[in-house]
């Protein structure tokens, strides 16, 4: 997958995950500093909203949109993951009134496991993963240009189809 930042190609490292693959398990801390494992989320379909840096404009727009959707779609779990520290995420969420599950990964473990780590920049590619209750990847969207928002409608349609299947 080719990803750019401002038109300049960047390199993604890690596993090359596709629809149907088993989603790698992870354990990342939430804003309460409690570990959250993928395996524990799978009582419902899971949408992982992955942003490069919660303190930048497009990441904020993306997270706000999925926070709104999380309040409407109760049959799935919507979770945001970024490389930011717990404090950065807490401060941003408090200032914006965001109440969705936020997981922080300053060690970039998630990015390597999910094949979206941009090693030269130390951030994740903007992406969305939807995982079914069996732990299989049902949908992947890696946004080709990091400065652009994802296709929300496509991702939300895929999530609703999974919920209704």
PDB file of C-alpha atoms in Angstrom:
ATOM      1  CA  UNK A   1       0.000   0.000   0.000  1.00  0.00           C
ATOM      2  CA  UNK A   2       1.347   3.405  -0.975  1.00  0.00           C
ATOM      3  CA  UNK A   3       0.863   6.169   1.573  1.00  0.00           C
ATOM      4  CA  UNK A   4       1.945   9.774   1.251  1.00  0.00           C
ATOM      5  CA  UNK A   5       2.311  12.760   3.547  1.00  0.00           C
ATOM      6  CA  UNK A   6       1.916  15.995   1.619  1.00  0.00           C
ATOM      7  CA  UNK A   7       2.494  14.047  -1.591  1.00  0.00           C
ATOM      8  CA  UNK A   8       5.792  12.548  -0.391  1.00  0.00           C
ATOM      9  CA  UNK A   9       5.862   8.748  -0.168  1.00  0.00           C
ATOM     10  CA  UNK A  10       6.381   7.220   3.282  1.00  0.00           C
ATOM     11  CA  UNK A  11       7.116   3.618   4.191  1.00  0.00           C
ATOM     12  CA  UNK A  12       4.724   1.451   6.180  1.00  0.00           C
ATOM     13  CA  UNK A  13       6.319  -1.281   8.279  1.00  0.00           C
ATOM     14  CA  UNK A  14       4.794  -4.264  10.001  1.00  0.00           C
ATOM     15  CA  UNK A  15       2.306  -6.959   9.085  1.00  0.00           C
ATOM     16  CA  UNK A  16       0.360  -6.543   5.834  1.00  0.00           C
ATOM     17  CA  UNK A  17      -3.155  -7.307   7.059  1.00  0.00           C
ATOM     18  CA  UNK A  18      -6.071  -8.008   4.773  1.00  0.00           C
ATOM     19  CA  UNK A  19      -9.786  -8.713   5.129  1.00  0.00           C
ATOM     20  CA  UNK A  20     -10.217 -12.236   6.515  1.00  0.00           C
ATOM     21  CA  UNK A  21      -6.931 -12.247   8.439  1.00  0.00           C
ATOM     22  CA  UNK A  22      -6.923 -12.883  12.168  1.00  0.00           C
ATOM     23  CA  UNK A  23      -6.523  -9.491  13.848  1.00  0.00           C
ATOM     24  CA  UNK A  24      -3.391  -9.335  16.003  1.00  0.00           C
ATOM     25  CA  UNK A  25      -4.265  -9.071  19.668  1.00  0.00           C
ATOM     26  CA  UNK A  26      -2.994  -6.044  21.532  1.00  0.00           C
ATOM     27  CA  UNK A  27      -3.024  -4.608  25.015  1.00  0.00           C
ATOM     28  CA  UNK A  28      -3.020  -0.812  25.195  1.00  0.00           C
ATOM     29  CA  UNK A  29      -3.912   1.444  28.074  1.00  0.00           C
ATOM     30  CA  UNK A  30      -7.009   3.639  28.086  1.00  0.00           C
ATOM     31  CA  UNK A  31      -7.396   7.064  29.672  1.00  0.00           C
ATOM     32  CA  UNK A  32      -7.835   5.435  33.103  1.00  0.00           C
ATOM     33  CA  UNK A  33      -4.476   3.724  32.537  1.00  0.00           C
ATOM     34  CA  UNK A  34      -6.232   0.341  32.448  1.00  0.00           C
ATOM     35  CA  UNK A  35      -5.077  -2.216  29.891  1.00  0.00           C
ATOM     36  CA  UNK A  36      -7.561  -2.931  27.104  1.00  0.00           C
ATOM     37  CA  UNK A  37      -7.059  -6.055  25.033  1.00  0.00           C
ATOM     38  CA  UNK A  38      -8.647  -6.683  21.666  1.00  0.00           C
ATOM     39  CA  UNK A  39      -9.806 -10.083  22.903  1.00  0.00           C
ATOM     40  CA  UNK A  40     -11.868  -8.362  25.616  1.00  0.00           C
ATOM     41  CA  UNK A  41     -13.555  -6.031  23.119  1.00  0.00           C
ATOM     42  CA  UNK A  42     -14.836  -8.797  20.850  1.00  0.00           C
ATOM     43  CA  UNK A  43     -18.212  -9.230  22.530  1.00  0.00           C
ATOM     44  CA  UNK A  44     -19.349  -6.908  19.714  1.00  0.00           C
ATOM     45  CA  UNK A  45     -17.858  -5.902  16.357  1.00  0.00           C
ATOM     46  CA  UNK A  46     -15.045  -3.386  16.861  1.00  0.00           C
ATOM     47  CA  UNK A  47     -14.138  -0.341  14.779  1.00  0.00           C
ATOM     48  CA  UNK A  48     -10.580   0.820  15.391  1.00  0.00           C
ATOM     49  CA  UNK A  49     -10.184   4.462  14.422  1.00  0.00           C
ATOM     50  CA  UNK A  50      -6.427   4.995  14.080  1.00  0.00           C
ATOM     51  CA  UNK A  51      -5.017   8.520  13.900  1.00  0.00           C
ATOM     52  CA  UNK A  52      -1.412   9.721  13.598  1.00  0.00           C
ATOM     53  CA  UNK A  53      -1.566  12.491  16.254  1.00  0.00           C
ATOM     54  CA  UNK A  54      -4.670  13.552  18.196  1.00  0.00           C
ATOM     55  CA  UNK A  55      -3.287  17.082  18.443  1.00  0.00           C
ATOM     56  CA  UNK A  56      -3.604  17.757  14.692  1.00  0.00           C
ATOM     57  CA  UNK A  57      -6.627  19.032  12.798  1.00  0.00           C
ATOM     58  CA  UNK A  58      -7.598  16.091  10.590  1.00  0.00           C
ATOM     59  CA  UNK A  59      -7.101  13.614  13.449  1.00  0.00           C
ATOM     60  CA  UNK A  60      -9.395  15.739  15.601  1.00  0.00           C
ATOM     61  CA  UNK A  61     -12.089  15.890  12.903  1.00  0.00           C
ATOM     62  CA  UNK A  62     -11.871  12.130  12.393  1.00  0.00           C
ATOM     63  CA  UNK A  63     -12.089  11.331  16.098  1.00  0.00           C
ATOM     64  CA  UNK A  64     -14.969  13.744  16.663  1.00  0.00           C
ATOM     65  CA  UNK A  65     -16.898  12.102  13.817  1.00  0.00           C
ATOM     66  CA  UNK A  66     -16.408   8.601  15.216  1.00  0.00           C
ATOM     67  CA  UNK A  67     -17.240   9.830  18.721  1.00  0.00           C
ATOM     68  CA  UNK A  68     -20.601  11.040  17.355  1.00  0.00           C
ATOM     69  CA  UNK A  69     -21.147   7.677  15.658  1.00  0.00           C
ATOM     70  CA  UNK A  70     -20.172   5.770  18.818  1.00  0.00           C
ATOM     71  CA  UNK A  71     -23.083   7.415  20.608  1.00  0.00           C
ATOM     72  CA  UNK A  72     -25.482   6.202  17.888  1.00  0.00           C
ATOM     73  CA  UNK A  73     -24.111   2.731  17.115  1.00  0.00           C
ATOM     74  CA  UNK A  74     -24.501   0.789  20.337  1.00  0.00           C
ATOM     75  CA  UNK A  75     -24.168  -2.647  18.685  1.00  0.00           C
ATOM     76  CA  UNK A  76     -20.429  -2.131  18.134  1.00  0.00           C
ATOM     77  CA  UNK A  77     -17.450  -0.769  20.001  1.00  0.00           C
ATOM     78  CA  UNK A  78     -15.699   2.238  18.481  1.00  0.00           C
ATOM     79  CA  UNK A  79     -12.191   2.847  19.761  1.00  0.00           C
ATOM     80  CA  UNK A  80      -9.580   5.464  18.827  1.00  0.00           C
ATOM     81  CA  UNK A  81      -5.869   4.619  18.894  1.00  0.00           C
ATOM     82  CA  UNK A  82      -2.996   7.082  18.561  1.00  0.00           C
ATOM     83  CA  UNK A  83       0.671   7.330  19.485  1.00  0.00           C
ATOM     84  CA  UNK A  84      -0.073  10.213  21.835  1.00  0.00           C
ATOM     85  CA  UNK A  85       0.540   9.994  25.544  1.00  0.00           C
ATOM     86  CA  UNK A  86      -2.289   9.436  27.997  1.00  0.00           C
ATOM     87  CA  UNK A  87      -1.998  13.059  29.137  1.00  0.00           C
ATOM     88  CA  UNK A  88      -2.236  14.416  25.577  1.00  0.00           C
ATOM     89  CA  UNK A  89      -5.309  12.294  24.899  1.00  0.00           C
ATOM     90  CA  UNK A  90      -6.913  13.225  28.240  1.00  0.00           C
ATOM     91  CA  UNK A  91      -6.377  16.934  27.709  1.00  0.00           C
ATOM     92  CA  UNK A  92      -7.771  16.828  24.181  1.00  0.00           C
ATOM     93  CA  UNK A  93     -10.806  14.731  25.140  1.00  0.00           C
ATOM     94  CA  UNK A  94     -11.584  16.988  28.115  1.00  0.00           C
ATOM     95  CA  UNK A  95     -11.387  20.077  25.934  1.00  0.00           C
ATOM     96  CA  UNK A  96     -13.579  18.591  23.202  1.00  0.00           C
ATOM     97  CA  UNK A  97     -16.096  16.634  25.281  1.00  0.00           C
ATOM     98  CA  UNK A  98     -15.050  13.318  23.737  1.00  0.00           C
ATOM     99  CA  UNK A  99     -16.206  10.250  25.644  1.00  0.00           C
ATOM    100  CA  UNK A 100     -15.305   7.329  23.370  1.00  0.00           C
ATOM    101  CA  UNK A 101     -12.666   4.777  24.346  1.00  0.00           C
ATOM    102  CA  UNK A 102      -9.198   6.177  23.662  1.00  0.00           C
ATOM    103  CA  UNK A 103      -6.103   3.979  23.674  1.00  0.00           C
ATOM    104  CA  UNK A 104      -2.577   5.306  23.626  1.00  0.00           C
ATOM    105  CA  UNK A 105       0.452   3.590  22.123  1.00  0.00           C
ATOM    106  CA  UNK A 106       3.565   5.746  22.474  1.00  0.00           C
ATOM    107  CA  UNK A 107       5.685   2.596  21.981  1.00  0.00           C
ATOM    108  CA  UNK A 108       4.114   2.127  18.501  1.00  0.00           C
ATOM    109  CA  UNK A 109       3.442  -1.591  19.109  1.00  0.00           C
ATOM    110  CA  UNK A 110       0.000  -1.452  17.495  1.00  0.00           C
ATOM    111  CA  UNK A 111       1.355   0.180  14.344  1.00  0.00           C
ATOM    112  CA  UNK A 112       3.867  -2.607  13.742  1.00  0.00           C
ATOM    113  CA  UNK A 113       1.328  -5.346  14.408  1.00  0.00           C
ATOM    114  CA  UNK A 114      -1.230  -3.767  12.065  1.00  0.00           C
ATOM    115  CA  UNK A 115       1.248  -2.747   9.342  1.00  0.00           C
ATOM    116  CA  UNK A 116       0.590   0.987   9.582  1.00  0.00           C
ATOM    117  CA  UNK A 117       3.715   2.257  11.334  1.00  0.00           C
ATOM    118  CA  UNK A 118       5.479   5.037   9.458  1.00  0.00           C
ATOM    119  CA  UNK A 119       8.843   4.365  10.999  1.00  0.00           C
ATOM    120  CA  UNK A 120      10.640   7.467   9.715  1.00  0.00           C
ATOM    121  CA  UNK A 121       7.996   9.727  11.317  1.00  0.00           C
ATOM    122  CA  UNK A 122       7.151   7.644  14.404  1.00  0.00           C
ATOM    123  CA  UNK A 123       3.397   7.826  13.723  1.00  0.00           C
ATOM    124  CA  UNK A 124       0.617   5.610  12.397  1.00  0.00           C
ATOM    125  CA  UNK A 125      -0.918   5.890   8.966  1.00  0.00           C
ATOM    126  CA  UNK A 126      -4.491   7.171   9.172  1.00  0.00           C
ATOM    127  CA  UNK A 127      -6.598   4.032   9.058  1.00  0.00           C
ATOM    128  CA  UNK A 128      -9.731   2.180  10.069  1.00  0.00           C
ATOM    129  CA  UNK A 129     -10.001  -1.501  10.938  1.00  0.00           C
ATOM    130  CA  UNK A 130     -13.271  -3.299  11.578  1.00  0.00           C
ATOM    131  CA  UNK A 131     -12.989  -6.608  13.409  1.00  0.00           C
ATOM    132  CA  UNK A 132     -15.769  -9.168  13.796  1.00  0.00           C
ATOM    133  CA  UNK A 133     -16.575 -11.018  17.018  1.00  0.00           C
ATOM    134  CA  UNK A 134     -14.427 -13.966  15.864  1.00  0.00           C
ATOM    135  CA  UNK A 135     -11.392 -11.674  15.775  1.00  0.00           C
ATOM    136  CA  UNK A 136     -11.195 -11.563  11.980  1.00  0.00           C
ATOM    137  CA  UNK A 137     -10.615  -8.381  10.038  1.00  0.00           C
ATOM    138  CA  UNK A 138     -13.823  -7.511   8.189  1.00  0.00           C
ATOM    139  CA  UNK A 139     -12.726  -4.157   6.749  1.00  0.00           C
ATOM    140  CA  UNK A 140      -9.510  -2.194   6.251  1.00  0.00           C
ATOM    141  CA  UNK A 141      -9.096   1.393   5.097  1.00  0.00           C
ATOM    142  CA  UNK A 142      -5.622   2.896   5.022  1.00  0.00           C
ATOM    143  CA  UNK A 143      -5.979   6.477   3.845  1.00  0.00           C
ATOM    144  CA  UNK A 144      -3.520   7.014   0.963  1.00  0.00           C
ATOM    145  CA  UNK A 145      -2.733  10.656   1.888  1.00  0.00           C
ATOM    146  CA  UNK A 146      -2.263  11.190   5.616  1.00  0.00           C
ATOM    147  CA  UNK A 147      -3.514  14.784   5.439  1.00  0.00           C
ATOM    148  CA  UNK A 148      -6.910  13.626   4.129  1.00  0.00           C
ATOM    149  CA  UNK A 149      -9.894  12.344   6.087  1.00  0.00           C
ATOM    150  CA  UNK A 150     -11.013   8.738   5.654  1.00  0.00           C
ATOM    151  CA  UNK A 151     -14.128   7.694   3.764  1.00  0.00           C
ATOM    152  CA  UNK A 152     -16.454   7.684   6.773  1.00  0.00           C
ATOM    153  CA  UNK A 153     -19.507   6.514   4.843  1.00  0.00           C
ATOM    154  CA  UNK A 154     -17.700   3.482   3.440  1.00  0.00           C
ATOM    155  CA  UNK A 155     -16.407   2.451   6.874  1.00  0.00           C
ATOM    156  CA  UNK A 156     -19.728   3.002   8.625  1.00  0.00           C
ATOM    157  CA  UNK A 157     -21.605   1.092   5.912  1.00  0.00           C
ATOM    158  CA  UNK A 158     -19.188  -1.824   6.357  1.00  0.00           C
ATOM    159  CA  UNK A 159     -19.711  -1.721  10.125  1.00  0.00           C
ATOM    160  CA  UNK A 160     -23.513  -1.645   9.817  1.00  0.00           C
ATOM    161  CA  UNK A 161     -23.433  -4.533   7.323  1.00  0.00           C
ATOM    162  CA  UNK A 162     -21.350  -6.558   9.766  1.00  0.00           C
ATOM    163  CA  UNK A 163     -23.722  -5.749  12.637  1.00  0.00           C
ATOM    164  CA  UNK A 164     -26.728  -6.814  10.544  1.00  0.00           C
ATOM    165  CA  UNK A 165     -25.187 -10.002   9.143  1.00  0.00           C
TER     166      UNK A 165
END
